[in-house]
mmCIF file of C-alpha atoms in Angstrom:
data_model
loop_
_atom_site.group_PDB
_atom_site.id
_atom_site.type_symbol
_atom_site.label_atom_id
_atom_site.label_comp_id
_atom_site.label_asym_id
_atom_site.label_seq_id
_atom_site.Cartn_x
_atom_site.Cartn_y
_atom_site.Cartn_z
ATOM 1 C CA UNK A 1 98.444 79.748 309.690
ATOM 2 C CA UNK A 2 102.027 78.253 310.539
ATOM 3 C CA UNK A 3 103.471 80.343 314.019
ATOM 4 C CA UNK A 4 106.555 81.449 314.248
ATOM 5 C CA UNK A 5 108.055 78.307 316.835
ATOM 6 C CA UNK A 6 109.133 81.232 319.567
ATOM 7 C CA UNK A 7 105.566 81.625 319.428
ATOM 8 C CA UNK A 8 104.293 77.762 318.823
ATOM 9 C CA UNK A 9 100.736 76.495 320.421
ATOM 10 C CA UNK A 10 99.207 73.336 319.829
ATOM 11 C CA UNK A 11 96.780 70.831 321.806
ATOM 12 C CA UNK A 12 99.298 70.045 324.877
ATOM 13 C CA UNK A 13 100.032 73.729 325.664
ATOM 14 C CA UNK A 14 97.110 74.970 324.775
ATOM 15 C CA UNK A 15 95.746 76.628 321.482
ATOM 16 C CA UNK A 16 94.782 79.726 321.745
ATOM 17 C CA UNK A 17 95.101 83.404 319.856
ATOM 18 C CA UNK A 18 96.380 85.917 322.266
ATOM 19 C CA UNK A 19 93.078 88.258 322.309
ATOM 20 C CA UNK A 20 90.858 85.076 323.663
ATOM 21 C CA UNK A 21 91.287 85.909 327.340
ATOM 22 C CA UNK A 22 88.135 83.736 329.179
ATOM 23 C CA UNK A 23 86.727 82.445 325.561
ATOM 24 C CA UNK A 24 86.012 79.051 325.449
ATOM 25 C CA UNK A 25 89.356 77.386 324.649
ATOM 26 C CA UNK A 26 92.293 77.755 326.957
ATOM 27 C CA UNK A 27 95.227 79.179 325.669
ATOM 28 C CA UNK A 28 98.992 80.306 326.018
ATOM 29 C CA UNK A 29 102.343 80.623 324.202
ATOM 30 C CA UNK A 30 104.739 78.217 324.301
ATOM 31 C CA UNK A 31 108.083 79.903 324.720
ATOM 32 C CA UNK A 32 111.674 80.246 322.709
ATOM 33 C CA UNK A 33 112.201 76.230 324.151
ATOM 34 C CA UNK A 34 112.645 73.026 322.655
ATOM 35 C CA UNK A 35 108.936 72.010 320.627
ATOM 36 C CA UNK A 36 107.626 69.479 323.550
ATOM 37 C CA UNK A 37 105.913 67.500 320.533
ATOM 38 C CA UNK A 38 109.552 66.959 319.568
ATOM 39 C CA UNK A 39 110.821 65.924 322.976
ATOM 40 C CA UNK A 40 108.319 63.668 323.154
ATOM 41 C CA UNK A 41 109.217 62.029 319.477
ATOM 42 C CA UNK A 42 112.860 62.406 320.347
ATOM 43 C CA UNK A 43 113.046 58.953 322.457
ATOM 44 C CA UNK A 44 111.346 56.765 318.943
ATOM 45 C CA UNK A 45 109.542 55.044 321.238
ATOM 46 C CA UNK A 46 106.213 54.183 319.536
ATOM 47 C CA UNK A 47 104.034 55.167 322.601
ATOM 48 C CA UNK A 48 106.014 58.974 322.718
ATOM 49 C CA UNK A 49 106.051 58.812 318.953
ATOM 50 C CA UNK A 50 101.953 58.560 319.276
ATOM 51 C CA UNK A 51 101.642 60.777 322.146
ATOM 52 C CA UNK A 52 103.604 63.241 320.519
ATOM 53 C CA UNK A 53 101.436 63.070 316.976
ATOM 54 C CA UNK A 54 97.831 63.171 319.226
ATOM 55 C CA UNK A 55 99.090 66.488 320.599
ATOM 56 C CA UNK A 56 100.656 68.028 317.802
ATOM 57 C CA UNK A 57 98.569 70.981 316.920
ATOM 58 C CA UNK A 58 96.648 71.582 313.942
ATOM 59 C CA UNK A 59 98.203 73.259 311.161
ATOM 60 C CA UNK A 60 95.242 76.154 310.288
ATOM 61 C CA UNK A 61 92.293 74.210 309.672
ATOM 62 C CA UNK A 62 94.115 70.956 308.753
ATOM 63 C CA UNK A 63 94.386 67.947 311.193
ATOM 64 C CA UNK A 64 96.393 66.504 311.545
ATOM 65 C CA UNK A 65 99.244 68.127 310.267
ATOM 66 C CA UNK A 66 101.474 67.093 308.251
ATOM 67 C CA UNK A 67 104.256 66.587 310.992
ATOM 68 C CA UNK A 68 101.611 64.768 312.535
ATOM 69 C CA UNK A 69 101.021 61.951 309.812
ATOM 70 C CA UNK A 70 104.288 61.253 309.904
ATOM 71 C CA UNK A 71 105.039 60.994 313.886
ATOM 72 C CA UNK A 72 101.608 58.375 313.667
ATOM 73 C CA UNK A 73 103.023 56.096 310.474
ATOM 74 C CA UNK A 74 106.392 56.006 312.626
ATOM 75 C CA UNK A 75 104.380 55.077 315.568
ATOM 76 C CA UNK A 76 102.795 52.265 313.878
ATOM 77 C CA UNK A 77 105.814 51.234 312.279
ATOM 78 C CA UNK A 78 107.930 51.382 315.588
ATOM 79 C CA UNK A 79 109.771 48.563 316.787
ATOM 80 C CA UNK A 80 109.126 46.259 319.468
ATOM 81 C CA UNK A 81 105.284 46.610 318.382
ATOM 82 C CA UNK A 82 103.008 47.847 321.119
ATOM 83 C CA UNK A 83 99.727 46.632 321.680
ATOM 84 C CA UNK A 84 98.267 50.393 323.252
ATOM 85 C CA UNK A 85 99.734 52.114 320.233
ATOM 86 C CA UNK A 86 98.136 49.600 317.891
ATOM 87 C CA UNK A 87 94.624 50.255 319.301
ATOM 88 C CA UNK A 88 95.203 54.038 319.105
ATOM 89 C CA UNK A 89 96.141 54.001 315.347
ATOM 90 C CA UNK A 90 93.207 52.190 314.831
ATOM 91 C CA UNK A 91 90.855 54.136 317.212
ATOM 92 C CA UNK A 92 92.374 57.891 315.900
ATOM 93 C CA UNK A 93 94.639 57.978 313.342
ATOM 94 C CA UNK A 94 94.530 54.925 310.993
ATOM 95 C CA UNK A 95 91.752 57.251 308.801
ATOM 96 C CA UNK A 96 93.885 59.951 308.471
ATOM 97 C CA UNK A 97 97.062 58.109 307.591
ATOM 98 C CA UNK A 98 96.911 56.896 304.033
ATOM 99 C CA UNK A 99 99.754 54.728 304.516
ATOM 100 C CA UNK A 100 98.011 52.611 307.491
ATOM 101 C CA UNK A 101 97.369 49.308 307.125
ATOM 102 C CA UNK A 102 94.069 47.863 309.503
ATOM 103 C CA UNK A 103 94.728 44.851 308.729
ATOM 104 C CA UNK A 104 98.321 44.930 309.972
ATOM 105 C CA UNK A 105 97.241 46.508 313.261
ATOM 106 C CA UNK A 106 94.438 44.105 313.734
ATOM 107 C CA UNK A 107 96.418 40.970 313.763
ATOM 108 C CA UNK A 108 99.088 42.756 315.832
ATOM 109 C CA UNK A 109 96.859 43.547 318.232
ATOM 110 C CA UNK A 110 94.994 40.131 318.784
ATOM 111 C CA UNK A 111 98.294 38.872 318.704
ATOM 112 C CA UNK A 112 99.038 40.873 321.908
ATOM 113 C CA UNK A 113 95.661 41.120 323.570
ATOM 114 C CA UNK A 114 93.594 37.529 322.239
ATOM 115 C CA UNK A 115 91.713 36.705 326.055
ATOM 116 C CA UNK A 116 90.007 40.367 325.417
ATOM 117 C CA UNK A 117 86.749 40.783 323.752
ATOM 118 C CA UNK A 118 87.355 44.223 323.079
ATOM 119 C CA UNK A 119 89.821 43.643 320.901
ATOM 120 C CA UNK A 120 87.861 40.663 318.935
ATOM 121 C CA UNK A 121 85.114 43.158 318.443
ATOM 122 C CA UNK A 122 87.254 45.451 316.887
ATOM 123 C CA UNK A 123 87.769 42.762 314.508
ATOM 124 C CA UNK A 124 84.279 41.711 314.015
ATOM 125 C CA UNK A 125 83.457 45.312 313.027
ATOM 126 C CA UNK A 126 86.193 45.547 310.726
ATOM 127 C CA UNK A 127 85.425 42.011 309.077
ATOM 128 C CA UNK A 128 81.397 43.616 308.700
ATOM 129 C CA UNK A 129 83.088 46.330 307.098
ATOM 130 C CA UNK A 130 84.883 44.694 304.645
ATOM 131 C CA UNK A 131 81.778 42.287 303.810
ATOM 132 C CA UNK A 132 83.655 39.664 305.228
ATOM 133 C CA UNK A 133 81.351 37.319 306.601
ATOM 134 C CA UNK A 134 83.095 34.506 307.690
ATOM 135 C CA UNK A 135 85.829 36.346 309.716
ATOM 136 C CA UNK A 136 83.049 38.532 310.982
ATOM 137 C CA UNK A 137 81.840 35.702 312.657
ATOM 138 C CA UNK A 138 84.957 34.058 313.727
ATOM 139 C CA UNK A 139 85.594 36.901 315.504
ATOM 140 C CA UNK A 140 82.152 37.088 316.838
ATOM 141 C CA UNK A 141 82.480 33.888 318.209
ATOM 142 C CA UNK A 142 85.831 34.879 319.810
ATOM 143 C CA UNK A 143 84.233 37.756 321.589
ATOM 144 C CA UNK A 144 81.693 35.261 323.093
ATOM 145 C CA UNK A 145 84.546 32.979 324.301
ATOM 146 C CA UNK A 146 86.947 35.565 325.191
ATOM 147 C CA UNK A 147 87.415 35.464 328.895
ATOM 148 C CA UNK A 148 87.172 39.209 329.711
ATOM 149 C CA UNK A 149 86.445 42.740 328.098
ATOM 150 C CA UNK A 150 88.758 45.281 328.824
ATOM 151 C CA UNK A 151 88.998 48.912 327.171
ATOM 152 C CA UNK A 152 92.310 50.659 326.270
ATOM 153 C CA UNK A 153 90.817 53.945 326.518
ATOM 154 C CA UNK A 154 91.862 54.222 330.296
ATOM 155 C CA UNK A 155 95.324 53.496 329.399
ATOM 156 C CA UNK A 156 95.589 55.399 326.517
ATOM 157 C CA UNK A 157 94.371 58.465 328.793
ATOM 158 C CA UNK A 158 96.703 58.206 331.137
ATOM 159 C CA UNK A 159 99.598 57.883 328.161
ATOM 160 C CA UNK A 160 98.585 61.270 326.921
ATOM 161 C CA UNK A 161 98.367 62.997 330.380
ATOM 162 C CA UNK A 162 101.664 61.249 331.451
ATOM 163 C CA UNK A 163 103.415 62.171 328.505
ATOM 164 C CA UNK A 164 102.625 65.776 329.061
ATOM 165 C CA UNK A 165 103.207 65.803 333.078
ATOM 166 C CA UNK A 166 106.687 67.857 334.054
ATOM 167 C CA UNK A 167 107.342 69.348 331.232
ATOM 168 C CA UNK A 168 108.244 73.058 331.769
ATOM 169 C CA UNK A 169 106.028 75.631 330.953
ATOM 170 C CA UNK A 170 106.296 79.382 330.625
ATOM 171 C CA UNK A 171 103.647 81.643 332.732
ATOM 172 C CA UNK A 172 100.420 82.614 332.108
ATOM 173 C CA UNK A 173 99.552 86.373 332.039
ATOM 174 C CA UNK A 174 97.580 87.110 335.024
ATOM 175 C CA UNK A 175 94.573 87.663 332.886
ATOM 176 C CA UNK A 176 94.424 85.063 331.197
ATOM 177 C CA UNK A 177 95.317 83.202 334.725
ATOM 178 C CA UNK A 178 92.055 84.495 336.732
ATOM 179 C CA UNK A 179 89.677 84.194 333.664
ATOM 180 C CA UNK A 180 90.469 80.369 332.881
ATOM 181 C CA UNK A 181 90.689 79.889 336.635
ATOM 182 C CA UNK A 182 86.902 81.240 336.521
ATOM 183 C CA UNK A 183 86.252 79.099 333.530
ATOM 184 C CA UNK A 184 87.301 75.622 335.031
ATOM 185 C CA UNK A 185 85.721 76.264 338.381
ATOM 186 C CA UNK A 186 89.039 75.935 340.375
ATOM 187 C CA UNK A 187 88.460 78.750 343.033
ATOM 188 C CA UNK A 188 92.080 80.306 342.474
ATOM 189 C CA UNK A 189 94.076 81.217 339.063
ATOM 190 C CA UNK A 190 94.586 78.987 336.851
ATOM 191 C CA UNK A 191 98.423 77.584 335.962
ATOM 192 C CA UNK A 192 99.821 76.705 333.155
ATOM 193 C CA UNK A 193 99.937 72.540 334.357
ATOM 194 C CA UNK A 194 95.868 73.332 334.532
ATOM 195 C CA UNK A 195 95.636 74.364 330.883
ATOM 196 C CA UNK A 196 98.370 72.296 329.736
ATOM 197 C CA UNK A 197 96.182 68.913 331.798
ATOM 198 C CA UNK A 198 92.952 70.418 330.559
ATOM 199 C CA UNK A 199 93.940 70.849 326.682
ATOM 200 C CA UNK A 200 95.448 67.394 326.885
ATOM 201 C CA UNK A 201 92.294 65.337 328.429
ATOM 202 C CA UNK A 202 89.985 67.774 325.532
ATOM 203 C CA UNK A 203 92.871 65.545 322.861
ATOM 204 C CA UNK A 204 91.860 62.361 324.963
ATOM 205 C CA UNK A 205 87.626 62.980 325.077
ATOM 206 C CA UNK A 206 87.680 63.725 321.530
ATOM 207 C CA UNK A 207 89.370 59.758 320.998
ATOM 208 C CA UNK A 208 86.249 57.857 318.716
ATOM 209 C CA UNK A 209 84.573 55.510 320.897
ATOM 210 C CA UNK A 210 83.239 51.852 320.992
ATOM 211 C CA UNK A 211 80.863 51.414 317.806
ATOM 212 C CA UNK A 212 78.088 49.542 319.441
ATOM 213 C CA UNK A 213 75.586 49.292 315.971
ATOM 214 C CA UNK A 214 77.282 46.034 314.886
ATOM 215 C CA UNK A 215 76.879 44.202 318.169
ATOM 216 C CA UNK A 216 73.573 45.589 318.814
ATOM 217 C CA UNK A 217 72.363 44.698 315.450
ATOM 218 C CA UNK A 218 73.592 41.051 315.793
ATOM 219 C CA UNK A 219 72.129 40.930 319.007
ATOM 220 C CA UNK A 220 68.899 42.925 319.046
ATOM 221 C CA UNK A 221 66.155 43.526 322.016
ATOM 222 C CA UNK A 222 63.414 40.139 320.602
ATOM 223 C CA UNK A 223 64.961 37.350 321.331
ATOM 224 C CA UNK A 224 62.278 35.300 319.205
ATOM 225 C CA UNK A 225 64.464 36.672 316.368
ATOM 226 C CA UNK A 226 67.649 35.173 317.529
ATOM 227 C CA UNK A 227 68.467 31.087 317.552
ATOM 228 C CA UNK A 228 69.596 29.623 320.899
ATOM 229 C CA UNK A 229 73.028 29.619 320.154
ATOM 230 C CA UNK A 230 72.879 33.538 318.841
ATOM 231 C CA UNK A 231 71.173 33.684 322.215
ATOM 232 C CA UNK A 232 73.708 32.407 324.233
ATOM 233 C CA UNK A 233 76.700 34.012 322.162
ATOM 234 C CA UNK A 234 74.622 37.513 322.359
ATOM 235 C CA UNK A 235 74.727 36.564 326.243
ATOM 236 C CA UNK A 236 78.264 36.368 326.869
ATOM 237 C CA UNK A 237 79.154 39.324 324.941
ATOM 238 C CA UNK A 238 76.699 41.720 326.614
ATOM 239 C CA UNK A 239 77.878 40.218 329.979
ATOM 240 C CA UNK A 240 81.557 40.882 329.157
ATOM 241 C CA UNK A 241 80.518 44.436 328.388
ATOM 242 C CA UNK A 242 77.989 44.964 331.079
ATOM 243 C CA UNK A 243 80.490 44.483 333.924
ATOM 244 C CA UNK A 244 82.965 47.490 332.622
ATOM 245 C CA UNK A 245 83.144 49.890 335.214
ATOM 246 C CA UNK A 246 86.246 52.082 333.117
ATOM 247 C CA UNK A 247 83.314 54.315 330.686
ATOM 248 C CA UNK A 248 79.294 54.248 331.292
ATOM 249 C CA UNK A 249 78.864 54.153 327.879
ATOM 250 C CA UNK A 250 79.671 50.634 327.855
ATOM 251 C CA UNK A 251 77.431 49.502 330.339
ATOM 252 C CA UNK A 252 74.597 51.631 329.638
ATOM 253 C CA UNK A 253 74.486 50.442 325.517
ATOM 254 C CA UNK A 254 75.298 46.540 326.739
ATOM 255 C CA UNK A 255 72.426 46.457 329.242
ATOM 256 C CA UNK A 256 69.893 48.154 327.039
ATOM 257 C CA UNK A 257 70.046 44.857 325.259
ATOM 258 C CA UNK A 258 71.647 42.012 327.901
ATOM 259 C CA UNK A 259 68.336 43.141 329.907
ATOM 260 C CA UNK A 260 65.130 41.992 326.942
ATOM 261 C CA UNK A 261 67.167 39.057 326.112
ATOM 262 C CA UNK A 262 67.213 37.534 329.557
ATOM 263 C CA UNK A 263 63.409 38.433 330.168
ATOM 264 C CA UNK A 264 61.933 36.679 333.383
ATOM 265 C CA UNK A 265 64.629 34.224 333.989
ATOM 266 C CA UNK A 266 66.792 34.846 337.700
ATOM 267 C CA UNK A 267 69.643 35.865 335.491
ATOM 268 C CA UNK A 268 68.145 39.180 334.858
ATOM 269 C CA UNK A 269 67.667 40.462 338.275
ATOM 270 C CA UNK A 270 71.624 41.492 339.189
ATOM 271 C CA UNK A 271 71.666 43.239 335.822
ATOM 272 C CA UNK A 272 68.890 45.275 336.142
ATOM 273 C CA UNK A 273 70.748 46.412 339.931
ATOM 274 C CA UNK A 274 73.535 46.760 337.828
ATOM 275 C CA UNK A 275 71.548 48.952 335.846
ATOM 276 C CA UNK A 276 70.436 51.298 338.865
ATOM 277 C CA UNK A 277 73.575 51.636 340.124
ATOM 278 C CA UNK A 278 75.268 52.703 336.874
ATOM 279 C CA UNK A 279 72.381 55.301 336.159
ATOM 280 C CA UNK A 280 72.226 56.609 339.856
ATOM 281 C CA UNK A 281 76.298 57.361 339.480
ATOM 282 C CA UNK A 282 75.799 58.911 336.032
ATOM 283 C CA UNK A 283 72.833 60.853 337.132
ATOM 284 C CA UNK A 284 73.560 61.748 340.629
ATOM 285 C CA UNK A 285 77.557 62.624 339.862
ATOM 286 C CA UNK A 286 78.081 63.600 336.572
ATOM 287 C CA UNK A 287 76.920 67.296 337.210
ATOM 288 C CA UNK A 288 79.298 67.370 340.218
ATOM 289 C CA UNK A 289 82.042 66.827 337.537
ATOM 290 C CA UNK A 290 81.236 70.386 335.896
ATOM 291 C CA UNK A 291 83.007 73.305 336.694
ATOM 292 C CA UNK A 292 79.844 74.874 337.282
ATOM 293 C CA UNK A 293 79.054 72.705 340.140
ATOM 294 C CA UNK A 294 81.917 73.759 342.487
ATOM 295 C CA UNK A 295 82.371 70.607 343.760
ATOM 296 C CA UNK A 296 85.702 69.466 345.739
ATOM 297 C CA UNK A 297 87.255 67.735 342.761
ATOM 298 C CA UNK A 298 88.155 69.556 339.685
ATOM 299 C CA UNK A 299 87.447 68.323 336.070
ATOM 300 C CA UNK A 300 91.075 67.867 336.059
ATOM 301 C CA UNK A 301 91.731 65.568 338.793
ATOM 302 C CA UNK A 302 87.982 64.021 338.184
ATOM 303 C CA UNK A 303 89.450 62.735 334.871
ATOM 304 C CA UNK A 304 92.648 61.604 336.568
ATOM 305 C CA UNK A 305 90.679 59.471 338.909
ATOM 306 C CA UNK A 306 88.666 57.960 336.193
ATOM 307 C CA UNK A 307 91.364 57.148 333.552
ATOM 308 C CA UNK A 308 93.199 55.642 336.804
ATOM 309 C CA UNK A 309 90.391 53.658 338.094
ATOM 310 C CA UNK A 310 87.601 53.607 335.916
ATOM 311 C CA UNK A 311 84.618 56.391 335.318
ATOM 312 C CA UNK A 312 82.063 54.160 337.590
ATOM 313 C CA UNK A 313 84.353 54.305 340.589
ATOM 314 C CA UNK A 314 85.648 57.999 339.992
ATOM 315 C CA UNK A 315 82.278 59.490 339.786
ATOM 316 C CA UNK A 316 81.166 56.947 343.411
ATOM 317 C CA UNK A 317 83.781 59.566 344.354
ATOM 318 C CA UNK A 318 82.590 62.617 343.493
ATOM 319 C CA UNK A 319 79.539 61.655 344.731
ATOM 320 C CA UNK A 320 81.264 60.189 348.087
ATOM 321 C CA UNK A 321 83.591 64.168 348.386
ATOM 322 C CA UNK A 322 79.809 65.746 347.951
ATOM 323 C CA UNK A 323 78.365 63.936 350.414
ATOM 324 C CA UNK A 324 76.369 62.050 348.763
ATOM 325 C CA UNK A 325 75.391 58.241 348.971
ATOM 326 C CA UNK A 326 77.049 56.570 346.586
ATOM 327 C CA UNK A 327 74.534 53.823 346.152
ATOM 328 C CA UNK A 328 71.052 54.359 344.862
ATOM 329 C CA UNK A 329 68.074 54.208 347.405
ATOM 330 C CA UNK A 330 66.202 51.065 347.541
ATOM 331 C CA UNK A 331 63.335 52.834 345.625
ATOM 332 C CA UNK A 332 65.027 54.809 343.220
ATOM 333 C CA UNK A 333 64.757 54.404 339.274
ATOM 334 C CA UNK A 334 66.721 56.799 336.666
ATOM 335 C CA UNK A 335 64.830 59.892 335.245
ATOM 336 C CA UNK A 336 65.102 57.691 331.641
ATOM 337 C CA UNK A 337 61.962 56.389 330.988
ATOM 338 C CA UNK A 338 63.446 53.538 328.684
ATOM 339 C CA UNK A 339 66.096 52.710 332.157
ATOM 340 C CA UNK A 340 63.127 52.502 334.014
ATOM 341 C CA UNK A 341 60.886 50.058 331.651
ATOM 342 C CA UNK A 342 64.127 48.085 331.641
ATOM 343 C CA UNK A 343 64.240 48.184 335.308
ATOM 344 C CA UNK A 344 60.441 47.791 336.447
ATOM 345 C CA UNK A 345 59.604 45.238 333.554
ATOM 346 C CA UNK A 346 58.758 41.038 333.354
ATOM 347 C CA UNK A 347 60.756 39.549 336.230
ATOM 348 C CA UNK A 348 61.544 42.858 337.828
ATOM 349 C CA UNK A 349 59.516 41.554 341.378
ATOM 350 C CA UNK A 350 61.078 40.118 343.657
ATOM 351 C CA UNK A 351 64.147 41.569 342.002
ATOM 352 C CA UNK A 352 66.813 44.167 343.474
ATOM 353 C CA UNK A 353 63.807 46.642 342.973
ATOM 354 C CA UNK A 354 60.902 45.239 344.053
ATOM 355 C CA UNK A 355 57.159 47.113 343.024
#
């Protein structure tokens, strides 16, 4: 159902019907201003032109709308190209857009952005996808050379939330204020820059992420099934990704595998740290993220902190605001009996965690 645009809502000022007062999606009206989706598109600057179709809301149950798949073709067709906005088509929109072209945005993007792995492995997946082999493995071999791997997610985060920031909103009723206060955990009423910051990071969360099932399939846990150069190629990869400190996801899926392959040898024993440390901060300060937790730092300015500096070192400072260490104990292992095998296996003695 189309609203009237006196009465517009949509993903950056929240999406809501008026009788939802403390249900579980935040919501208020947008008032008799200019659409903010079409101040953002007003510049034709590819990045606005994207932000502006990621937070357009949904027309009924159809996303994206039709306005929508039109502000993300422009986007991709904007000039001077930009590497962020290529990675977001391809990450969120290129799916939904019939007129996207992958292949376009791919070489665009390595163009930009060839020293990352990331991006190589977005090109290995799509070259599996296509049944084509050969670049598959180019790629592949790319990713093994590249000298770093670096996600956009962090910076497409912070595009989103900055794009939104300052804009002016109209007040919320003092209802719907004190219950989505409540709801977020933030100890006073909530304001429409809280719902507005909320609603956009729910846009950013819901962004697809990493498919790991290609690289962990070319690179599985027995390394008697890989060849030596496999090996070493499976090596450099996992490394790349092991070291990313900007989502745990990464981490967590690369070490699950970077761990078997390197068995007894020395090389294993700062990974399997690396391991600890990662768990401790996922298990020890995600809850303190949840509104329920009442913590000192909101979900808002939690996600802030990690789209600025990376979810590893934003959560070491939730942990850090709670009072808690932000390093494991010398004998802890995670509650995850899998983390723990990986931890406490062959060549785990003499190791950062010694049995």
């Amino acid at each position: 159902v189309r609203r009237r645009p006196e009465v517009a809502v949509g993903h950056g000022k929240g999406h809501v019907h008026p009788g939802d007062v403390g249900g579980v999606a935040p919501v208020f009206v947008v008032g008799p201003v200019m659409d903010p989706h079409a101040l953002l598109a007003a510049s034709g600057q590819a990045r606005d032109l994207f932000a502006a179709a990621a937070l357009w809301p949904a027309d009924g149950d159809v996303w994206p709308a039709a306005e929508a798949r039109h502000l993300y073709l422009q986007a991709s067709r904007a000039m001077p190209r930009d590497a962020l906005v290529d990675w977001a088509m391809l990450m969120k929109a290129c799916g939904k857009v019939d007129e996207c072209n992958r292949q376009d945005l791919l070489g665009s993007l390595l163009s930009a952005d060839p020293d990352n792995a990331e991006v190589h492995l977005l090109a290995f997946d799509d070259a599996l996808a296509r049944h084509d082999d050969k670049m598959a493995d180019s790629q592949w071999r790319a990713a093994a050379a590249a000298p770093f791997y670096r996600s956009h997610f962090p910076e497409f985060g912070r595009l989103l939330l900055q794009s939104t920031d300052g804009m002016p909103l109209p007040p919320l009723p003092s209802a719907l204020a004190k219950a989505q206060g409540a709801l977020l955990g933030l100890g006073r009423d909530a304001t429409p820059e809280d719902i507005n910051e909320m609603m956009t990071m729910g846009v950013v969360h819901a962004l697809a992420m990493p498919a790991f099932k290609p690289l962990l399939d070319r690179c599985p846990a027995d390394s008697a099934n890989l060849g030596p150069e496999r090996r070493d190629e499976c090596v450099a990869v996992l490394g790349k990704l092991a070291a990313d400190d900007a989502m745990l996801i990464v981490p967590l899926a690369a070490l699950s595998r970077l761990i078997p392959l390197l068995g007894n040898s020395p090389q294993a024993r700062p990974w399997r740290e690396r391991l600890r440390d990662v768990a401790w901060a996922y298990e020890k300060g995600m809850p303190l993220t949840l509104p329920a937790s009442g913590g000192p730092m909101s979900p808002g300015e939690y996600t802030r902190w990690w789209l600025a500096e990376g979810e590893l070192p934003a959560l070491r400072e939730v942990l850090r605001r709670n009072g808690a260490p932000v390093a494991p104990p010398p004998d802890w292992l995670p509650s995850r009996p899998r983390q723990r095998q990986l931890i406490t296996g062959p060549g785990a003695a003499g190791g950062a965690v010694a049995r």
